[in-house]
Coordinates of C-alpha atoms in Angstrom, one line a residue:
X30 CA -1.8 -21.0 2.6
X31 CA -2.9 -18.8 5.4
X32 CA -4.7 -20.7 8.2
X33 CA -5.8 -23.3 5.5
X34 CA -6.8 -20.6 3.0
X35 CA -5.1 -20.6 -0.4
X36 CA -4.5 -17.1 -1.9
X37 CA -3.1 -15.8 -5.1
X38 CA 0.2 -14.0 -4.9
X39 CA 0.7 -10.9 -6.9
X40 CA 4.2 -9.5 -6.8
X41 CA 5.2 -6.5 -9.0
X42 CA 8.6 -6.6 -7.4
X43 CA 11.3 -6.3 -10.1
X44 CA 9.0 -6.1 -13.0
X45 CA 9.5 -2.6 -14.4
X46 CA 7.2 -3.1 -17.4
X47 CA 4.3 -4.1 -15.2
X48 CA 5.0 -1.3 -12.7
X49 CA 5.1 1.3 -15.5
X50 CA 1.8 0.1 -17.0
X51 CA 0.0 -0.2 -13.6
X52 CA 1.5 3.1 -12.4
X53 CA 0.4 5.0 -15.5
X54 CA -3.1 3.5 -15.4
X55 CA -3.5 4.1 -11.6
X56 CA -2.2 7.7 -12.0
X57 CA -5.0 8.4 -14.4
X58 CA -7.4 7.5 -11.6
X59 CA -6.0 9.6 -8.8
X60 CA -8.8 11.7 -7.4
X61 CA -8.6 15.4 -8.2
X62 CA -7.4 17.4 -5.3
X63 CA -5.0 14.6 -4.0
X64 CA -1.9 16.2 -2.5
X65 CA 0.3 13.3 -1.6
X66 CA 0.7 9.5 -2.2
X67 CA 1.4 7.3 0.8
X68 CA 2.1 3.6 1.1
X69 CA 3.3 0.9 3.4
X70 CA 6.8 -0.4 2.9
X71 CA 6.7 -3.4 0.6
X72 CA 6.9 -4.8 -2.9
X73 CA 4.9 -2.0 -4.5
X74 CA 7.4 0.8 -4.1
X75 CA 8.2 0.8 -7.8
X76 CA 4.5 1.3 -8.4
X77 CA 4.5 4.3 -6.1
X78 CA 7.5 5.7 -7.8
X79 CA 5.8 5.6 -11.2
X80 CA 2.6 7.1 -9.8
X81 CA 4.6 9.9 -8.2
X82 CA 6.5 10.6 -11.4
X83 CA 3.4 10.5 -13.6
X84 CA 1.3 12.7 -11.3
X85 CA 4.0 15.0 -10.0
X86 CA 2.7 14.3 -6.4
X87 CA 5.1 13.8 -3.5
X88 CA 5.3 10.2 -2.2
X89 CA 5.8 9.0 1.3
X90 CA 6.6 5.4 2.5
X91 CA 5.9 4.1 6.0
X92 CA 8.9 1.9 6.8
X93 CA 8.7 -1.6 8.4
X94 CA 11.5 -0.9 10.7
X95 CA 12.7 2.1 12.6
X96 CA 15.9 3.4 11.0
X97 CA 18.6 5.4 12.8
X98 CA 18.4 8.2 10.2
X99 CA 14.7 8.8 10.8
X100 CA 14.1 12.2 12.3
X101 CA 12.2 12.2 15.6
X102 CA 9.4 12.0 16.5
X103 CA 8.8 8.7 14.8
X104 CA 5.1 7.6 14.7
X105 CA 4.2 3.9 14.9
X106 CA 1.2 1.8 13.8
X107 CA 0.8 -2.0 14.1
X108 CA -0.6 -4.3 11.6
X109 CA -2.1 -7.5 12.9
X110 CA -4.1 -9.6 10.3
X111 CA -2.2 -10.4 7.2
X112 CA -2.4 -13.1 4.5
X113 CA 1.2 -12.8 3.3
X114 CA 3.1 -12.5 6.6
X115 CA 2.9 -14.7 9.6
X116 CA 4.2 -11.9 11.9
X117 CA 2.7 -8.8 13.4
X118 CA 4.3 -5.9 11.7
X119 CA 4.8 -2.3 12.6
X120 CA 5.0 0.7 10.3
X121 CA 7.1 3.8 11.1
X122 CA 6.7 7.3 9.9
X123 CA 9.4 9.8 10.6
X124 CA 8.9 13.5 11.3
X125 CA 9.7 14.5 7.7
X126 CA 7.1 12.1 6.4
X127 CA 4.6 13.2 8.9
X128 CA 5.1 16.8 7.8
X129 CA 4.4 15.9 4.2
X130 CA 1.1 14.3 5.2
X131 CA 0.0 16.7 7.8
X132 CA -3.2 18.6 6.8
X133 CA -3.0 17.2 3.3
X134 CA -5.3 15.1 1.1
X135 CA -3.8 11.6 0.9
X136 CA -4.2 8.7 -1.5
X137 CA -3.0 5.4 0.0
X138 CA -1.3 3.2 -2.5
X139 CA -0.5 -0.6 -2.3
X140 CA -0.2 -3.5 -4.6
X141 CA -3.0 -5.6 -3.1
X142 CA -5.6 -4.9 -0.4
X143 CA -6.7 -8.2 1.2
X144 CA -7.5 -8.3 4.9
X145 CA -7.1 -4.6 5.4
X146 CA -4.5 -5.0 8.1
X147 CA -1.8 -2.8 6.3
X148 CA -4.5 -0.4 5.3
X149 CA -5.7 0.1 8.9
X150 CA -2.2 0.8 10.0
X151 CA -1.6 3.3 7.2
X152 CA -5.0 5.0 7.9
X153 CA -3.9 5.2 11.6
X154 CA -0.7 7.1 10.6
X155 CA -2.7 9.5 8.3
X156 CA -5.1 10.2 11.2
X157 CA -2.2 10.7 13.7
X158 CA -0.7 13.5 11.6
X159 CA -4.0 15.2 10.7
X160 CA -4.1 14.1 7.1
X161 CA -7.3 13.3 5.2
X162 CA -7.7 10.1 3.3
X163 CA -9.2 10.7 -0.2
X164 CA -8.6 7.3 -1.8
X165 CA -7.2 3.8 -1.5
X166 CA -5.6 2.6 -4.7
X167 CA -4.0 -0.7 -5.6
X168 CA -3.6 -3.2 -8.5
X169 CA -6.0 -5.8 -7.0
X170 CA -8.2 -6.5 -4.1
X171 CA -8.4 -10.0 -2.6
X172 CA -10.7 -11.9 -0.3
X173 CA -13.9 -9.8 0.3
X174 CA -14.8 -7.4 -2.5
X175 CA -13.8 -3.8 -1.7
X176 CA -16.0 -1.1 -3.2
X177 CA -14.0 1.5 -1.3
X178 CA -10.8 0.7 -3.1
X179 CA -9.8 1.9 -6.6
X180 CA -8.3 -1.2 -8.3
X181 CA -8.2 -3.1 -11.6
X182 CA -9.6 -6.4 -10.4
X183 CA -10.3 -8.8 -7.6
X184 CA -8.4 -12.0 -6.8
X185 CA -10.5 -14.8 -5.4
X186 CA -9.5 -16.9 -2.4
X187 CA -9.6 -20.7 -2.4
X188 CA -10.0 -20.9 -6.2
X189 CA -10.1 -24.7 -6.9
X190 CA -8.3 -24.2 -10.3
X191 CA -5.1 -23.2 -8.3
X192 CA -4.9 -26.6 -6.5
X193 CA -3.1 -28.6 -9.0

């Protein structure tokens, strides 16, 4: 639960068959003209890998911690509100990732869009490097319905049938 709210947990981590199926289906929905796929570090990296392989588009991941090998300058964005983590998290984008996004049309990819905290952080990084967001794509939305997100379904919050 998150502040007394019960949420469904969708985790594609380690399920290659699910990631292959979702990645293939989401790849078919990538808007024409998209030049790069971008996601926050997390459990959907295999999904991003499949989408990149299927579409032939480059993929960039914003890391959750600054690594010594990241070429400077490293850009930073902070995520506040989150249903699945009790901590404030930061996302880092190295100079190489920034160069891949700069001036490009970017589709943001994740497994689930809930509160929009991660999405706001990733959008901030896209704006910082002068990229243009063309789509947000994920397997599911959760919480409030999101018409601005390309997804396959919506997960309810506080569904009584989960409370067994």
